[in-house]
Amino acid sequence: MSDLERIYGLHAVEALLRHHPKRVKQIWLAEGRGDPRVQALLQLAGQAKVRVGQCERREMDAWVEGVHQGVIAEVSPSQVWGDAMLDELLDRTEGPPLLLVLDGVTDPHNLGACLRTADAAGALAVIIPKDKSATLNATVRKVACGAAEVMPLVAVTNLARTLERLQQRGLWVVGTAGEAEQELYDQDLSGPTVLVMGAEGKGMRRLTREHCDFLVRLPMAGSVSSLNVSVATGVCLFEAQRQRRRGRPAS
């Protein structure tokens, strides 16, 4: 089974069965789990003709690091997209695109949280550098609660060159920096936008910063000087979403 990955948690496994059932080769359930959520999972597995087995919870604890909720799936390797995927996504999107760039975010928990928020806020894709960055693994999928299966994650060789290419396609690159003069809420994010978030603690790299059209900061009213990158990402993405929804008639 060395060529397979183990994905765990109800949300992550359910999302795989819904969106990429062919990737799922085997599902293991902890003995004694037969609640309604598991029954719904079994129904999806049956529709996809995926084998389901039972195992002692103690043995499953040794398979993965984290809370597996009594559900583990053995799946074909994760899919991370390359540079060419960006052009394909932009060519088929309608309306002003919103892209999220994570410049050197190495904590898989933060990457998973950012993928979840990006999906919720309507981002087109999440872009990361191939080097010195977290990538898709079981922890990321668990934290993302299914968003890792639907939100394209694009790993690029040269982030600065990618930003240049996106600018040439008419997107504005907005980077976040604590020392920026302009606040997030004064920046127009309603058009085609690339939002760049820096690494935990260090922020954006110098070359990435130089390729930003605008720099913005979050107004901090308390004693702390910064937010966790996944929290800051949520604030910024939903401000972009708010601006894009502004002016629409109430449903």
Tab-separated table of C-alpha atoms in Angstrom:
chain	number	residue	atom	x	y	z
A	1	MET	CA	0.000	0.000	0.000
A	2	SER	CA	3.052	2.269	-0.168
A	3	ASP	CA	1.737	4.099	-3.232
A	4	LEU	CA	-1.455	5.135	-1.413
A	5	GLU	CA	-2.135	7.967	1.023
A	6	ARG	CA	-4.241	7.714	4.150
A	7	ILE	CA	-6.887	10.424	4.531
A	8	TYR	CA	-8.832	10.582	7.773
A	9	GLY	CA	-11.862	12.277	9.276
A	10	LEU	CA	-15.522	12.193	8.245
A	11	HIS	CA	-15.538	15.478	6.302
A	12	ALA	CA	-12.370	14.750	4.342
A	13	VAL	CA	-13.373	11.197	3.398
A	14	GLU	CA	-16.929	12.239	2.498
A	15	ALA	CA	-15.618	15.037	0.264
A	16	LEU	CA	-13.355	12.602	-1.565
A	17	LEU	CA	-16.251	10.203	-2.142
A	18	ARG	CA	-18.428	13.018	-3.478
A	19	HIS	CA	-15.895	14.744	-5.703
A	20	HIS	CA	-13.180	12.176	-6.519
A	21	PRO	CA	-14.614	8.716	-5.812
A	22	LYS	CA	-12.186	6.992	-8.182
A	23	ARG	CA	-9.295	8.027	-5.938
A	24	VAL	CA	-10.719	6.110	-2.960
A	25	LYS	CA	-9.501	2.498	-2.876
A	26	GLN	CA	-10.508	1.347	0.608
A	27	ILE	CA	-12.313	2.757	3.644
A	28	TRP	CA	-11.707	1.567	7.186
A	29	LEU	CA	-14.218	2.158	9.985
A	30	ALA	CA	-13.634	1.728	13.687
A	31	GLU	CA	-15.504	-1.257	15.087
A	32	GLY	CA	-18.813	-0.197	16.575
A	33	ARG	CA	-19.330	2.920	14.434
A	34	GLY	CA	-22.795	2.763	12.934
A	35	ASP	CA	-24.244	6.225	13.543
A	36	PRO	CA	-26.198	8.162	10.864
A	37	ARG	CA	-23.118	10.057	9.615
A	38	VAL	CA	-21.317	6.794	8.996
A	39	GLN	CA	-24.405	5.321	7.331
A	40	ALA	CA	-24.410	8.245	4.885
A	41	LEU	CA	-20.730	7.588	4.225
A	42	LEU	CA	-21.453	3.905	3.593
A	43	GLN	CA	-24.131	4.857	1.082
A	44	LEU	CA	-21.636	6.999	-0.854
A	45	ALA	CA	-19.065	4.220	-0.702
A	46	GLY	CA	-21.612	1.757	-2.041
A	47	GLN	CA	-22.496	4.029	-4.953
A	48	ALA	CA	-18.799	4.351	-5.792
A	49	LYS	CA	-18.214	0.597	-5.270
A	50	VAL	CA	-15.497	1.271	-2.700
A	51	ARG	CA	-14.542	-1.533	-0.322
A	52	VAL	CA	-15.265	-0.934	3.367
A	53	GLY	CA	-13.579	-2.793	6.210
A	54	GLN	CA	-13.612	-2.622	9.995
A	55	CYS	CA	-10.674	-2.306	12.332
A	56	GLU	CA	-9.983	-1.807	16.027
A	57	ARG	CA	-9.790	1.878	16.921
A	58	ARG	CA	-6.521	1.236	18.741
A	59	GLU	CA	-4.939	-0.031	15.540
A	60	MET	CA	-6.277	2.928	13.550
A	61	ASP	CA	-4.716	5.304	16.113
A	62	ALA	CA	-1.312	4.008	15.030
A	63	TRP	CA	-1.984	4.609	11.333
A	64	VAL	CA	-2.337	8.399	11.397
A	65	GLU	CA	-1.359	11.372	13.543
A	66	GLY	CA	-4.492	13.245	14.457
A	67	VAL	CA	-8.157	12.668	15.312
A	68	HIS	CA	-9.451	10.242	12.692
A	69	GLN	CA	-13.043	10.015	14.089
A	70	GLY	CA	-13.016	6.290	13.362
A	71	VAL	CA	-12.817	6.822	9.584
A	72	ILE	CA	-9.703	6.342	7.440
A	73	ALA	CA	-9.519	6.056	3.648
A	74	GLU	CA	-6.668	4.727	1.528
A	75	VAL	CA	-6.547	6.857	-1.605
A	76	SER	CA	-4.407	7.473	-4.665
A	77	PRO	CA	-1.844	10.304	-4.229
A	78	SER	CA	-2.956	13.921	-3.837
A	79	GLN	CA	-3.257	16.182	-6.863
A	80	VAL	CA	-1.383	19.488	-6.783
A	81	TRP	CA	-1.737	21.519	-9.974
A	82	GLY	CA	1.037	23.229	-11.941
A	83	ASP	CA	1.365	26.687	-13.489
A	84	ALA	CA	-0.642	25.828	-16.613
A	85	MET	CA	-3.744	25.254	-14.487
A	86	LEU	CA	-3.965	28.989	-13.741
A	87	ASP	CA	-4.480	29.929	-17.384
A	88	GLU	CA	-7.135	27.243	-17.735
A	89	LEU	CA	-8.977	28.478	-14.640
A	90	LEU	CA	-8.822	32.126	-15.698
A	91	ASP	CA	-9.979	31.329	-19.238
A	92	ARG	CA	-13.160	29.693	-18.043
A	93	THR	CA	-14.057	31.933	-15.101
A	94	GLU	CA	-16.860	34.482	-15.239
A	95	GLY	CA	-16.632	37.786	-13.417
A	96	PRO	CA	-13.558	39.258	-11.728
A	97	PRO	CA	-11.370	36.426	-10.414
A	98	LEU	CA	-10.056	36.294	-6.847
A	99	LEU	CA	-6.848	34.335	-6.272
A	100	LEU	CA	-5.092	33.651	-2.979
A	101	VAL	CA	-1.280	33.402	-2.780
A	102	LEU	CA	0.391	31.952	0.317
A	103	ASP	CA	4.043	32.951	0.262
A	104	GLY	CA	5.906	30.338	2.281
A	105	VAL	CA	3.190	29.141	4.670
A	106	THR	CA	4.744	25.977	6.083
A	107	ASP	CA	2.239	24.907	8.752
A	108	PRO	CA	-0.182	22.325	7.272
A	109	HIS	CA	-2.879	23.392	9.739
A	110	ASN	CA	-2.713	26.939	8.382
A	111	LEU	CA	-2.759	25.713	4.785
A	112	GLY	CA	-5.817	23.569	5.483
A	113	ALA	CA	-7.610	26.467	7.171
A	114	CYS	CA	-6.766	28.792	4.273
A	115	LEU	CA	-8.097	26.287	1.724
A	116	ARG	CA	-11.340	26.044	3.672
A	117	THR	CA	-11.695	29.829	3.879
A	118	ALA	CA	-10.755	30.321	0.220
A	119	ASP	CA	-13.529	27.955	-0.831
A	120	ALA	CA	-16.056	29.653	1.450
A	121	ALA	CA	-15.126	33.120	0.146
A	122	GLY	CA	-15.357	32.150	-3.513
A	123	ALA	CA	-11.666	32.235	-4.437
A	124	LEU	CA	-10.721	30.685	-7.768
A	125	ALA	CA	-7.549	28.935	-6.567
A	126	VAL	CA	-4.826	28.967	-3.930
A	127	ILE	CA	-1.255	29.426	-5.174
A	128	ILE	CA	1.854	28.313	-3.274
A	129	PRO	CA	5.562	28.124	-4.162
A	130	LYS	CA	6.859	24.594	-4.711
A	131	ASP	CA	9.705	25.107	-2.248
A	132	LYS	CA	9.479	25.987	1.460
A	133	SER	CA	5.730	25.601	1.653
A	134	ALA	CA	3.259	23.147	3.124
A	135	THR	CA	1.490	21.003	0.552
A	136	LEU	CA	-1.406	18.578	0.475
A	137	ASN	CA	-1.279	15.824	3.084
A	138	ALA	CA	-3.671	14.119	5.472
A	139	THR	CA	-3.441	16.923	8.043
A	140	VAL	CA	-4.242	19.594	5.444
A	141	ARG	CA	-7.247	17.625	4.197
A	142	LYS	CA	-8.557	17.034	7.714
A	143	VAL	CA	-8.325	20.723	8.672
A	144	ALA	CA	-9.806	21.815	5.321
A	145	CYS	CA	-12.982	19.791	6.042
A	146	GLY	CA	-13.482	18.849	2.393
A	147	ALA	CA	-12.296	22.080	0.782
A	148	ALA	CA	-9.012	20.450	-0.293
A	149	GLU	CA	-11.026	18.278	-2.682
A	150	VAL	CA	-12.703	21.190	-4.473
A	151	MET	CA	-10.309	24.148	-4.149
A	152	PRO	CA	-7.483	23.970	-6.734
A	153	LEU	CA	-4.044	24.164	-5.089
A	154	VAL	CA	-1.451	25.384	-7.594
A	155	ALA	CA	2.263	24.968	-6.827
A	156	VAL	CA	4.484	27.227	-8.949
A	157	THR	CA	8.226	27.100	-9.534
A	158	ASN	CA	8.780	30.869	-9.538
A	159	LEU	CA	6.220	32.886	-7.591
A	160	ALA	CA	7.495	36.291	-8.767
A	161	ARG	CA	7.207	35.226	-12.410
A	162	THR	CA	3.694	33.896	-11.762
A	163	LEU	CA	2.631	37.236	-10.272
A	164	GLU	CA	4.014	39.034	-13.341
A	165	ARG	CA	2.023	36.731	-15.614
A	166	LEU	CA	-1.151	37.361	-13.641
A	167	GLN	CA	-0.571	41.128	-13.834
A	168	GLN	CA	-0.217	40.825	-17.597
A	169	ARG	CA	-3.631	39.173	-17.632
A	170	GLY	CA	-5.111	42.218	-15.895
A	171	LEU	CA	-5.125	41.137	-12.258
A	172	TRP	CA	-4.061	43.504	-9.465
A	173	VAL	CA	-1.682	42.070	-6.876
A	174	VAL	CA	-2.476	43.142	-3.303
A	175	GLY	CA	0.004	42.127	-0.612
A	176	THR	CA	-0.483	42.293	3.151
A	177	ALA	CA	2.190	43.911	5.338
A	178	GLY	CA	1.985	45.228	8.885
A	179	GLU	CA	3.886	48.408	8.016
A	180	ALA	CA	1.725	49.332	4.994
A	181	GLU	CA	0.188	52.809	5.105
A	182	GLN	CA	-3.139	51.847	3.547
A	183	GLU	CA	-5.701	49.811	5.437
A	184	LEU	CA	-7.396	46.769	3.943
A	185	TYR	CA	-10.831	48.417	4.038
A	186	ASP	CA	-9.651	51.344	1.913
A	187	GLN	CA	-8.400	49.101	-0.898
A	188	ASP	CA	-10.623	48.252	-3.861
A	189	LEU	CA	-10.830	44.440	-3.990
A	190	SER	CA	-13.885	44.220	-6.214
A	191	GLY	CA	-11.938	43.815	-9.467
A	192	PRO	CA	-9.651	40.990	-10.638
A	193	THR	CA	-7.440	40.520	-7.584
A	194	VAL	CA	-4.544	38.424	-6.370
A	195	LEU	CA	-4.370	38.540	-2.570
A	196	VAL	CA	-0.902	37.718	-1.200
A	197	MET	CA	-0.431	36.554	2.384
A	198	GLY	CA	3.033	36.202	3.892
A	199	ALA	CA	4.535	33.354	5.878
A	200	GLU	CA	3.956	32.865	9.595
A	201	GLY	CA	6.084	35.419	11.423
A	202	LYS	CA	8.284	36.528	8.527
A	203	GLY	CA	5.655	37.897	6.161
A	204	MET	CA	6.176	38.148	2.423
A	205	ARG	CA	9.605	37.648	0.893
A	206	ARG	CA	11.303	40.719	-0.561
A	207	LEU	CA	10.891	39.682	-4.205
A	208	THR	CA	7.209	38.891	-3.672
A	209	ARG	CA	6.664	42.271	-2.047
A	210	GLU	CA	8.322	44.034	-4.988
A	211	HIS	CA	5.797	42.462	-7.356
A	212	CYS	CA	2.768	43.782	-5.462
A	213	ASP	CA	0.771	46.648	-6.957
A	214	PHE	CA	-0.559	47.607	-3.514
A	215	LEU	CA	0.314	46.874	0.103
A	216	VAL	CA	-2.365	46.900	2.791
A	217	ARG	CA	-2.542	46.240	6.509
A	218	LEU	CA	-5.246	45.123	8.887
A	219	PRO	CA	-6.102	47.788	11.471
A	220	MET	CA	-5.154	46.346	14.870
A	221	ALA	CA	-7.034	47.881	17.799
A	222	GLY	CA	-5.692	45.705	20.603
A	223	SER	CA	-2.297	44.962	22.114
A	224	VAL	CA	-1.281	42.179	19.713
A	225	SER	CA	0.624	43.249	16.614
A	226	SER	CA	-0.470	40.542	14.167
A	227	LEU	CA	-2.925	37.715	13.532
A	228	ASN	CA	-2.394	34.073	12.644
A	229	VAL	CA	-2.047	33.850	8.846
A	230	SER	CA	-5.190	31.751	8.429
A	231	VAL	CA	-7.243	34.228	10.491
A	232	ALA	CA	-5.828	37.204	8.552
A	233	THR	CA	-6.564	35.390	5.302
A	234	GLY	CA	-10.191	34.984	6.333
A	235	VAL	CA	-10.529	38.678	7.138
A	236	CYS	CA	-9.047	39.708	3.782
A	237	LEU	CA	-10.938	37.218	1.622
A	238	PHE	CA	-14.289	38.050	3.141
A	239	GLU	CA	-13.646	41.775	2.779
A	240	ALA	CA	-13.128	41.075	-0.928
A	241	GLN	CA	-16.337	39.042	-0.928
A	242	ARG	CA	-18.201	41.856	0.861
A	243	GLN	CA	-17.057	44.410	-1.708
A	244	ARG	CA	-18.089	42.143	-4.577
A	245	ARG	CA	-21.541	41.633	-3.103
A	246	ARG	CA	-22.028	45.305	-2.292
A	247	GLY	CA	-24.725	46.901	-4.379
A	248	ARG	CA	-26.524	43.662	-5.198
A	249	PRO	CA	-30.256	43.800	-4.553
A	250	ALA	CA	-31.465	41.830	-1.549
A	251	SER	CA	-32.878	38.433	-2.442
